[in-house]
mmCIF file of C-alpha atoms in Angstrom:
data_model
loop_
_atom_site.group_PDB
_atom_site.id
_atom_site.type_symbol
_atom_site.label_atom_id
_atom_site.label_comp_id
_atom_site.label_asym_id
_atom_site.label_seq_id
_atom_site.Cartn_x
_atom_site.Cartn_y
_atom_site.Cartn_z
ATOM 1 C CA MET A 22 17.253 -25.982 0.027
ATOM 2 C CA LYS A 23 15.555 -22.892 1.479
ATOM 3 C CA HIS A 24 14.122 -22.256 -1.953
ATOM 4 C CA LYS A 25 12.822 -25.585 -2.452
ATOM 5 C CA PHE A 26 11.294 -25.691 0.984
ATOM 6 C CA ALA A 27 9.432 -22.279 0.394
ATOM 7 C CA ASN A 28 8.024 -23.481 -2.970
ATOM 8 C CA VAL A 29 6.828 -26.637 -1.283
ATOM 9 C CA TYR A 30 5.161 -24.548 1.487
ATOM 10 C CA LEU A 31 3.626 -22.070 -1.009
ATOM 11 C CA ILE A 32 2.121 -25.241 -3.037
ATOM 12 C CA LEU A 33 0.605 -26.592 0.290
ATOM 13 C CA VAL A 34 -0.883 -23.289 0.975
ATOM 14 C CA PHE A 35 -2.641 -22.774 -2.361
ATOM 15 C CA LEU A 36 -3.812 -26.480 -2.122
ATOM 16 C CA VAL A 37 -5.414 -25.955 1.547
ATOM 17 C CA LEU A 38 -6.806 -22.728 0.096
ATOM 18 C CA TYR A 39 -8.242 -23.950 -3.506
ATOM 19 C CA ALA A 40 -8.889 -27.673 -2.737
ATOM 20 C CA PRO A 41 -12.296 -26.935 -0.951
ATOM 21 C CA ILE A 42 -13.193 -24.601 -4.020
ATOM 22 C CA ILE A 43 -12.254 -27.232 -6.452
ATOM 23 C CA PHE A 44 -14.061 -29.963 -4.723
ATOM 24 C CA LEU A 45 -17.402 -27.724 -4.599
ATOM 25 C CA ILE A 46 -17.100 -26.886 -8.169
ATOM 26 C CA ALA A 47 -16.262 -30.299 -9.165
ATOM 27 C CA TYR A 48 -19.658 -31.829 -7.627
ATOM 28 C CA SER A 49 -21.679 -29.017 -9.378
ATOM 29 C CA PHE A 50 -21.243 -31.417 -12.528
ATOM 30 C CA SER A 51 -22.568 -34.337 -10.814
ATOM 31 C CA GLN A 52 -25.531 -36.225 -11.832
ATOM 32 C CA GLY A 53 -26.355 -37.136 -8.435
ATOM 33 C CA GLU A 54 -28.135 -34.811 -5.527
ATOM 34 C CA THR A 55 -25.481 -35.221 -3.022
ATOM 35 C CA MET A 56 -21.715 -34.595 -2.450
ATOM 36 C CA THR A 57 -21.020 -38.449 -1.345
ATOM 37 C CA ASN A 58 -20.200 -39.901 -4.685
ATOM 38 C CA PHE A 59 -19.449 -38.400 -8.127
ATOM 39 C CA HIS A 60 -22.169 -40.034 -10.507
ATOM 40 C CA GLY A 61 -21.198 -38.577 -13.900
ATOM 41 C CA PHE A 62 -20.930 -35.463 -15.705
ATOM 42 C CA THR A 63 -23.843 -33.245 -16.358
ATOM 43 C CA TRP A 64 -24.972 -29.439 -16.821
ATOM 44 C CA ARG A 65 -28.365 -30.209 -15.176
ATOM 45 C CA HIS A 66 -27.649 -27.990 -11.877
ATOM 46 C CA TYR A 67 -26.558 -25.204 -13.969
ATOM 47 C CA GLN A 68 -29.682 -25.454 -15.975
ATOM 48 C CA THR A 69 -31.656 -25.464 -12.721
ATOM 49 C CA LEU A 70 -29.729 -22.592 -11.417
ATOM 50 C CA PHE A 71 -30.453 -20.390 -14.488
ATOM 51 C CA SER A 72 -33.986 -21.394 -14.685
ATOM 52 C CA ASP A 73 -34.444 -20.380 -10.967
ATOM 53 C CA SER A 74 -36.021 -16.963 -11.164
ATOM 54 C CA ARG A 75 -35.709 -16.389 -7.399
ATOM 55 C CA MET A 76 -31.920 -17.192 -7.504
ATOM 56 C CA LEU A 77 -31.374 -14.880 -10.328
ATOM 57 C CA ALA A 78 -33.191 -12.212 -8.703
ATOM 58 C CA ILE A 79 -31.104 -12.637 -5.667
ATOM 59 C CA VAL A 80 -28.040 -12.448 -7.760
ATOM 60 C CA ALA A 81 -29.061 -9.169 -9.408
ATOM 61 C CA ASN A 82 -29.617 -7.691 -5.999
ATOM 62 C CA THR A 83 -26.419 -8.879 -4.699
ATOM 63 C CA LEU A 84 -24.385 -7.251 -7.786
ATOM 64 C CA LEU A 85 -26.676 -3.953 -7.541
ATOM 65 C CA VAL A 86 -25.783 -3.636 -3.864
ATOM 66 C CA ALA A 87 -22.066 -4.344 -4.564
ATOM 67 C CA LEU A 88 -21.609 -1.922 -7.461
ATOM 68 C CA LEU A 89 -23.732 0.845 -5.803
ATOM 69 C CA SER A 90 -22.201 0.572 -2.477
ATOM 70 C CA ALA A 91 -18.703 0.272 -3.817
ATOM 71 C CA LEU A 92 -18.959 3.341 -6.221
ATOM 72 C CA ILE A 93 -20.496 5.558 -3.420
ATOM 73 C CA ALA A 94 -17.945 4.363 -0.986
ATOM 74 C CA THR A 95 -15.161 4.836 -3.283
ATOM 75 C CA LEU A 96 -16.228 8.415 -3.847
ATOM 76 C CA ILE A 97 -16.527 9.230 -0.117
ATOM 77 C CA GLY A 98 -13.509 7.155 0.751
ATOM 78 C CA THR A 99 -11.285 9.117 -1.669
ATOM 79 C CA LEU A 100 -12.488 12.451 -0.424
ATOM 80 C CA GLY A 101 -12.067 11.274 3.142
ATOM 81 C CA ALA A 102 -8.284 10.066 2.319
ATOM 82 C CA LEU A 103 -7.896 13.702 0.758
ATOM 83 C CA SER A 104 -9.227 15.420 3.894
ATOM 84 C CA ILE A 105 -7.078 13.453 6.146
ATOM 85 C CA THR A 106 -3.990 14.068 4.208
ATOM 86 C CA ARG A 107 -4.669 17.832 4.055
ATOM 87 C CA THR A 108 -5.172 17.944 7.941
ATOM 88 C CA THR A 109 -2.119 19.678 9.494
ATOM 89 C CA LYS A 110 -2.495 18.861 13.040
ATOM 90 C CA ARG A 111 -0.951 15.542 13.858
ATOM 91 C CA VAL A 112 -3.290 14.681 16.659
ATOM 92 C CA THR A 113 -6.507 15.388 14.598
ATOM 93 C CA ARG A 114 -5.105 13.505 11.795
ATOM 94 C CA GLU A 115 -4.140 10.434 13.807
ATOM 95 C CA SER A 116 -7.503 10.458 15.563
ATOM 96 C CA LEU A 117 -9.378 10.689 12.275
ATOM 97 C CA LEU A 118 -7.287 7.534 11.045
ATOM 98 C CA ALA A 119 -8.279 5.761 14.424
ATOM 99 C CA LEU A 120 -12.000 6.442 13.928
ATOM 100 C CA ASN A 121 -11.522 5.313 10.310
ATOM 101 C CA ASN A 122 -9.997 2.090 11.492
ATOM 102 C CA VAL A 123 -12.880 1.094 14.111
ATOM 103 C CA LEU A 124 -14.997 -0.609 11.550
ATOM 104 C CA MET A 125 -11.914 -2.497 10.168
ATOM 105 C CA VAL A 126 -11.182 -4.002 13.536
ATOM 106 C CA SER A 127 -14.581 -4.412 14.904
ATOM 107 C CA PRO A 128 -16.365 -7.788 14.782
ATOM 108 C CA ASP A 129 -19.054 -8.047 12.029
ATOM 109 C CA VAL A 130 -21.589 -9.306 14.477
ATOM 110 C CA ILE A 131 -21.095 -6.253 16.656
ATOM 111 C CA ILE A 132 -21.214 -3.918 13.505
ATOM 112 C CA GLY A 133 -24.588 -5.742 12.181
ATOM 113 C CA ALA A 134 -26.219 -5.539 15.461
ATOM 114 C CA SER A 135 -25.342 -1.988 15.850
ATOM 115 C CA PHE A 136 -26.919 -0.934 12.351
ATOM 116 C CA LEU A 137 -30.124 -3.205 13.271
ATOM 117 C CA ILE A 138 -30.580 -1.035 16.368
ATOM 118 C CA PHE A 139 -29.844 2.388 14.525
ATOM 119 C CA PHE A 140 -32.349 1.315 11.824
ATOM 120 C CA THR A 141 -34.953 0.095 14.237
ATOM 121 C CA MET A 142 -34.569 3.257 16.481
ATOM 122 C CA LEU A 143 -34.962 5.526 13.297
ATOM 123 C CA LYS A 144 -37.931 3.320 12.274
ATOM 124 C CA ILE A 145 -36.239 2.609 8.610
ATOM 125 C CA PRO A 146 -37.846 -0.588 7.277
ATOM 126 C CA LEU A 147 -35.308 -3.365 6.417
ATOM 127 C CA GLY A 148 -34.471 -4.162 2.966
ATOM 128 C CA PHE A 149 -32.373 -2.776 -0.084
ATOM 129 C CA GLY A 150 -31.775 0.608 1.523
ATOM 130 C CA THR A 151 -30.593 -0.721 4.830
ATOM 131 C CA VAL A 152 -28.255 -3.059 3.085
ATOM 132 C CA LEU A 153 -26.903 -0.591 0.980
ATOM 133 C CA MET A 154 -26.283 1.849 3.726
ATOM 134 C CA SER A 155 -24.403 -0.751 5.831
ATOM 135 C CA HIS A 156 -22.383 -1.765 3.093
ATOM 136 C CA ILE A 157 -21.262 1.686 2.166
ATOM 137 C CA ALA A 158 -20.340 2.312 5.781
ATOM 138 C CA PHE A 159 -18.216 -0.666 6.399
ATOM 139 C CA GLU A 160 -16.572 -0.255 3.031
ATOM 140 C CA ILE A 161 -15.308 3.388 3.375
ATOM 141 C CA PRO A 162 -12.522 2.700 5.760
ATOM 142 C CA ILE A 163 -11.292 0.066 3.228
ATOM 143 C CA VAL A 164 -11.159 2.567 0.307
ATOM 144 C CA VAL A 165 -9.547 5.191 2.820
ATOM 145 C CA LEU A 166 -6.793 2.663 3.654
ATOM 146 C CA MET A 167 -6.223 1.974 -0.041
ATOM 147 C CA VAL A 168 -5.881 5.611 -1.214
ATOM 148 C CA LEU A 169 -3.963 6.996 1.725
ATOM 149 C CA PRO A 170 -0.592 5.284 0.556
ATOM 150 C CA ARG A 171 -0.962 6.606 -2.893
ATOM 151 C CA LEU A 172 -1.454 10.338 -1.472
ATOM 152 C CA ARG A 173 1.623 9.964 0.804
ATOM 153 C CA GLU A 174 3.653 8.941 -2.059
ATOM 154 C CA MET A 175 2.775 12.066 -3.926
ATOM 155 C CA SER A 176 5.628 14.538 -3.579
ATOM 156 C CA ALA A 177 4.693 18.223 -2.621
ATOM 157 C CA SER A 178 6.855 19.557 -5.313
ATOM 158 C CA LEU A 179 4.475 18.275 -7.842
ATOM 159 C CA LEU A 180 1.623 20.088 -6.516
ATOM 160 C CA ASP A 181 3.891 23.374 -6.155
ATOM 161 C CA ALA A 182 5.015 23.150 -9.735
ATOM 162 C CA ALA A 183 1.367 22.707 -11.179
ATOM 163 C CA GLN A 184 0.403 25.594 -9.034
ATOM 164 C CA ASP A 185 3.381 27.530 -10.375
ATOM 165 C CA LEU A 186 2.265 26.866 -13.770
ATOM 166 C CA GLY A 187 -0.978 28.327 -12.993
ATOM 167 C CA ALA A 188 -3.204 25.246 -12.364
ATOM 168 C CA THR A 189 -6.559 26.186 -10.269
ATOM 169 C CA THR A 190 -7.582 23.977 -7.607
ATOM 170 C CA ARG A 191 -9.854 22.074 -9.801
ATOM 171 C CA GLN A 192 -7.176 21.296 -12.283
ATOM 172 C CA LEU A 193 -4.894 20.528 -9.645
ATOM 173 C CA LEU A 194 -7.510 17.649 -8.319
ATOM 174 C CA THR A 195 -8.785 16.505 -11.582
ATOM 175 C CA GLN A 196 -5.380 16.548 -13.699
ATOM 176 C CA VAL A 197 -2.713 15.848 -11.128
ATOM 177 C CA ILE A 198 -3.925 14.258 -7.742
ATOM 178 C CA ILE A 199 -6.693 11.951 -9.312
ATOM 179 C CA PRO A 200 -4.461 10.446 -12.107
ATOM 180 C CA PHE A 201 -1.632 10.050 -9.512
ATOM 181 C CA ILE A 202 -3.676 8.107 -6.890
ATOM 182 C CA SER A 203 -5.950 6.417 -9.459
ATOM 183 C CA PRO A 204 -4.290 2.855 -8.708
ATOM 184 C CA GLY A 205 -5.350 3.456 -5.063
ATOM 185 C CA ILE A 206 -8.754 4.209 -5.978
ATOM 186 C CA PHE A 207 -9.193 1.360 -8.344
ATOM 187 C CA ALA A 208 -7.873 -0.772 -5.707
ATOM 188 C CA GLY A 209 -10.177 0.560 -3.143
ATOM 189 C CA PHE A 210 -13.276 -0.077 -5.476
ATOM 190 C CA PHE A 211 -12.400 -3.552 -6.354
ATOM 191 C CA MET A 212 -11.874 -4.449 -2.380
ATOM 192 C CA ALA A 213 -15.028 -2.637 -1.529
ATOM 193 C CA LEU A 214 -16.892 -4.579 -4.244
ATOM 194 C CA THR A 215 -15.292 -7.831 -2.928
ATOM 195 C CA TYR A 216 -16.307 -6.993 0.657
ATOM 196 C CA SER A 217 -19.719 -6.389 -0.485
ATOM 197 C CA LEU A 218 -20.166 -9.662 -2.349
ATOM 198 C CA ASP A 219 -18.596 -11.755 0.498
ATOM 199 C CA ASP A 220 -20.467 -10.121 3.382
ATOM 200 C CA PHE A 221 -22.804 -12.300 5.503
ATOM 201 C CA ALA A 222 -22.988 -11.180 9.165
ATOM 202 C CA VAL A 223 -23.639 -7.596 8.634
ATOM 203 C CA THR A 224 -26.173 -8.202 5.786
ATOM 204 C CA PHE A 225 -27.847 -10.942 7.860
ATOM 205 C CA PHE A 226 -28.872 -8.367 10.321
ATOM 206 C CA VAL A 227 -30.047 -5.486 8.196
ATOM 207 C CA THR A 228 -31.888 -7.613 5.483
ATOM 208 C CA GLY A 229 -35.627 -7.543 5.594
ATOM 209 C CA ASN A 230 -38.518 -9.680 4.266
ATOM 210 C CA GLY A 231 -38.652 -10.000 0.660
ATOM 211 C CA PHE A 232 -34.916 -8.772 0.028
ATOM 212 C CA SER A 233 -32.071 -11.185 0.223
ATOM 213 C CA THR A 234 -28.352 -11.466 -0.997
ATOM 214 C CA LEU A 235 -26.510 -14.441 -2.164
ATOM 215 C CA SER A 236 -24.591 -15.007 1.152
ATOM 216 C CA VAL A 237 -27.698 -14.911 3.221
ATOM 217 C CA GLU A 238 -29.627 -17.002 0.596
ATOM 218 C CA ILE A 239 -27.148 -19.576 0.511
ATOM 219 C CA TYR A 240 -26.852 -19.833 4.166
ATOM 220 C CA SER A 241 -30.680 -20.397 4.327
ATOM 221 C CA ARG A 242 -30.547 -23.035 1.754
ATOM 222 C CA ALA A 243 -27.569 -24.894 3.350
ATOM 223 C CA ARG A 244 -29.496 -25.276 6.458
ATOM 224 C CA GLN A 245 -32.290 -27.116 4.648
ATOM 225 C CA GLY A 246 -29.697 -29.695 3.156
ATOM 226 C CA ILE A 247 -27.050 -29.895 0.509
ATOM 227 C CA ASN A 248 -28.312 -28.754 -2.912
ATOM 228 C CA LEU A 249 -25.787 -29.060 -5.770
ATOM 229 C CA GLU A 250 -27.529 -25.917 -7.376
ATOM 230 C CA ILE A 251 -25.387 -24.099 -4.532
ATOM 231 C CA ASN A 252 -22.429 -25.868 -5.942
ATOM 232 C CA ALA A 253 -23.372 -24.453 -9.476
ATOM 233 C CA LEU A 254 -24.068 -21.121 -7.991
ATOM 234 C CA SER A 255 -20.290 -21.183 -6.373
ATOM 235 C CA GLY A 256 -18.833 -22.213 -9.634
ATOM 236 C CA VAL A 257 -20.467 -19.195 -11.379
ATOM 237 C CA MET A 258 -19.288 -16.751 -8.550
ATOM 238 C CA PHE A 259 -15.783 -18.140 -8.627
ATOM 239 C CA LEU A 260 -15.734 -17.518 -12.359
ATOM 240 C CA PHE A 261 -17.047 -13.878 -12.015
ATOM 241 C CA SER A 262 -14.351 -13.502 -9.059
ATOM 242 C CA LEU A 263 -11.530 -14.409 -11.494
ATOM 243 C CA LEU A 264 -12.758 -12.028 -14.090
ATOM 244 C CA LEU A 265 -12.876 -9.157 -11.462
ATOM 245 C CA VAL A 266 -9.102 -10.100 -10.502
ATOM 246 C CA GLY A 267 -8.217 -10.326 -14.249
ATOM 247 C CA GLY A 268 -10.035 -6.795 -14.971
ATOM 248 C CA TYR A 269 -8.221 -5.384 -12.106
ATOM 249 C CA TYR A 270 -4.825 -6.749 -13.175
ATOM 250 C CA TRP A 271 -5.460 -5.603 -16.511
ATOM 251 C CA ILE A 272 -6.212 -1.847 -15.456
ATOM 252 C CA GLN A 273 -3.113 -1.888 -13.326
ATOM 253 C CA GLN A 274 -0.970 -3.026 -16.059
ATOM 254 C CA ALA A 275 -2.545 -0.320 -18.463
ATOM 255 C CA SER A 276 -2.006 2.320 -15.954
ATOM 256 C CA HIS A 277 1.619 1.190 -15.382
ATOM 257 C CA LYS A 278 2.166 1.444 -18.900
ATOM 258 C CA ARG A 279 0.698 4.669 -19.534
ATOM 259 C CA ARG A 280 2.993 6.314 -16.633
ATOM 260 C CA GLN A 281 6.023 4.648 -18.429
ATOM 261 C CA ARG A 282 5.037 6.157 -21.653
ATOM 262 C CA LYS A 283 4.742 9.621 -20.121
ATOM 263 C CA ARG A 284 8.111 9.236 -18.546
ATOM 264 C CA GLU A 285 9.595 8.420 -21.774
ATOM 265 C CA VAL A 286 8.007 11.401 -23.402
ATOM 266 C CA ALA A 287 8.881 13.527 -20.587
ATOM 267 C CA SER A 288 12.591 12.522 -20.657
#
């Protein structure tokens, strides 16, 4: 009985989560101009989307910012997690973790306003650079939190054994530590990428004239009225998100199979 109740509850949760998305995407194929009634199937709104040069440029801007910020944040966050793990004093380590988590618990509006004030004080023109730096800043704590558990799972005897075999510091990092924590690194990268694509509040504060991202553009267009081109864009982005999830799952499975093969060879 409890098992059936759990299944029903899980189905209801997924319905609540996915019903609005399905509703949004379904109307992207409607021949009408509003979401009041479905007027028949058409690809017209997708054709309009792919012929909208401004929207395509904004999509390119969003993906560029997301990829660059995720890559840089993954590099810095991984190094940060390594530094926190190597810190011997507990008070210092806990203080660094607390500072790392500040951006995770702070409201996006506060973070966005802080970045706006910071860039304005330094007289940095708002645009691509400010959006990129802001995204890197709030993505780094995410990567740190993804990498730290893998570092804590790593046995100290593994490192001692590598050093006893003559491994240098560079070999220790590239051939032992990085391969072991690679699932955490990939998880941090994909989480950072997702956060960047989804972010609105921080981006809204630090974007300037002539530069925009999808979240800001959709918000601006939605205020002017419902446009089914936005529905079509939502469908494309949802498909892109599914591909990201599928890619991450494939990488995780491939990594798991490689580790299993190595264990079989070692045994």
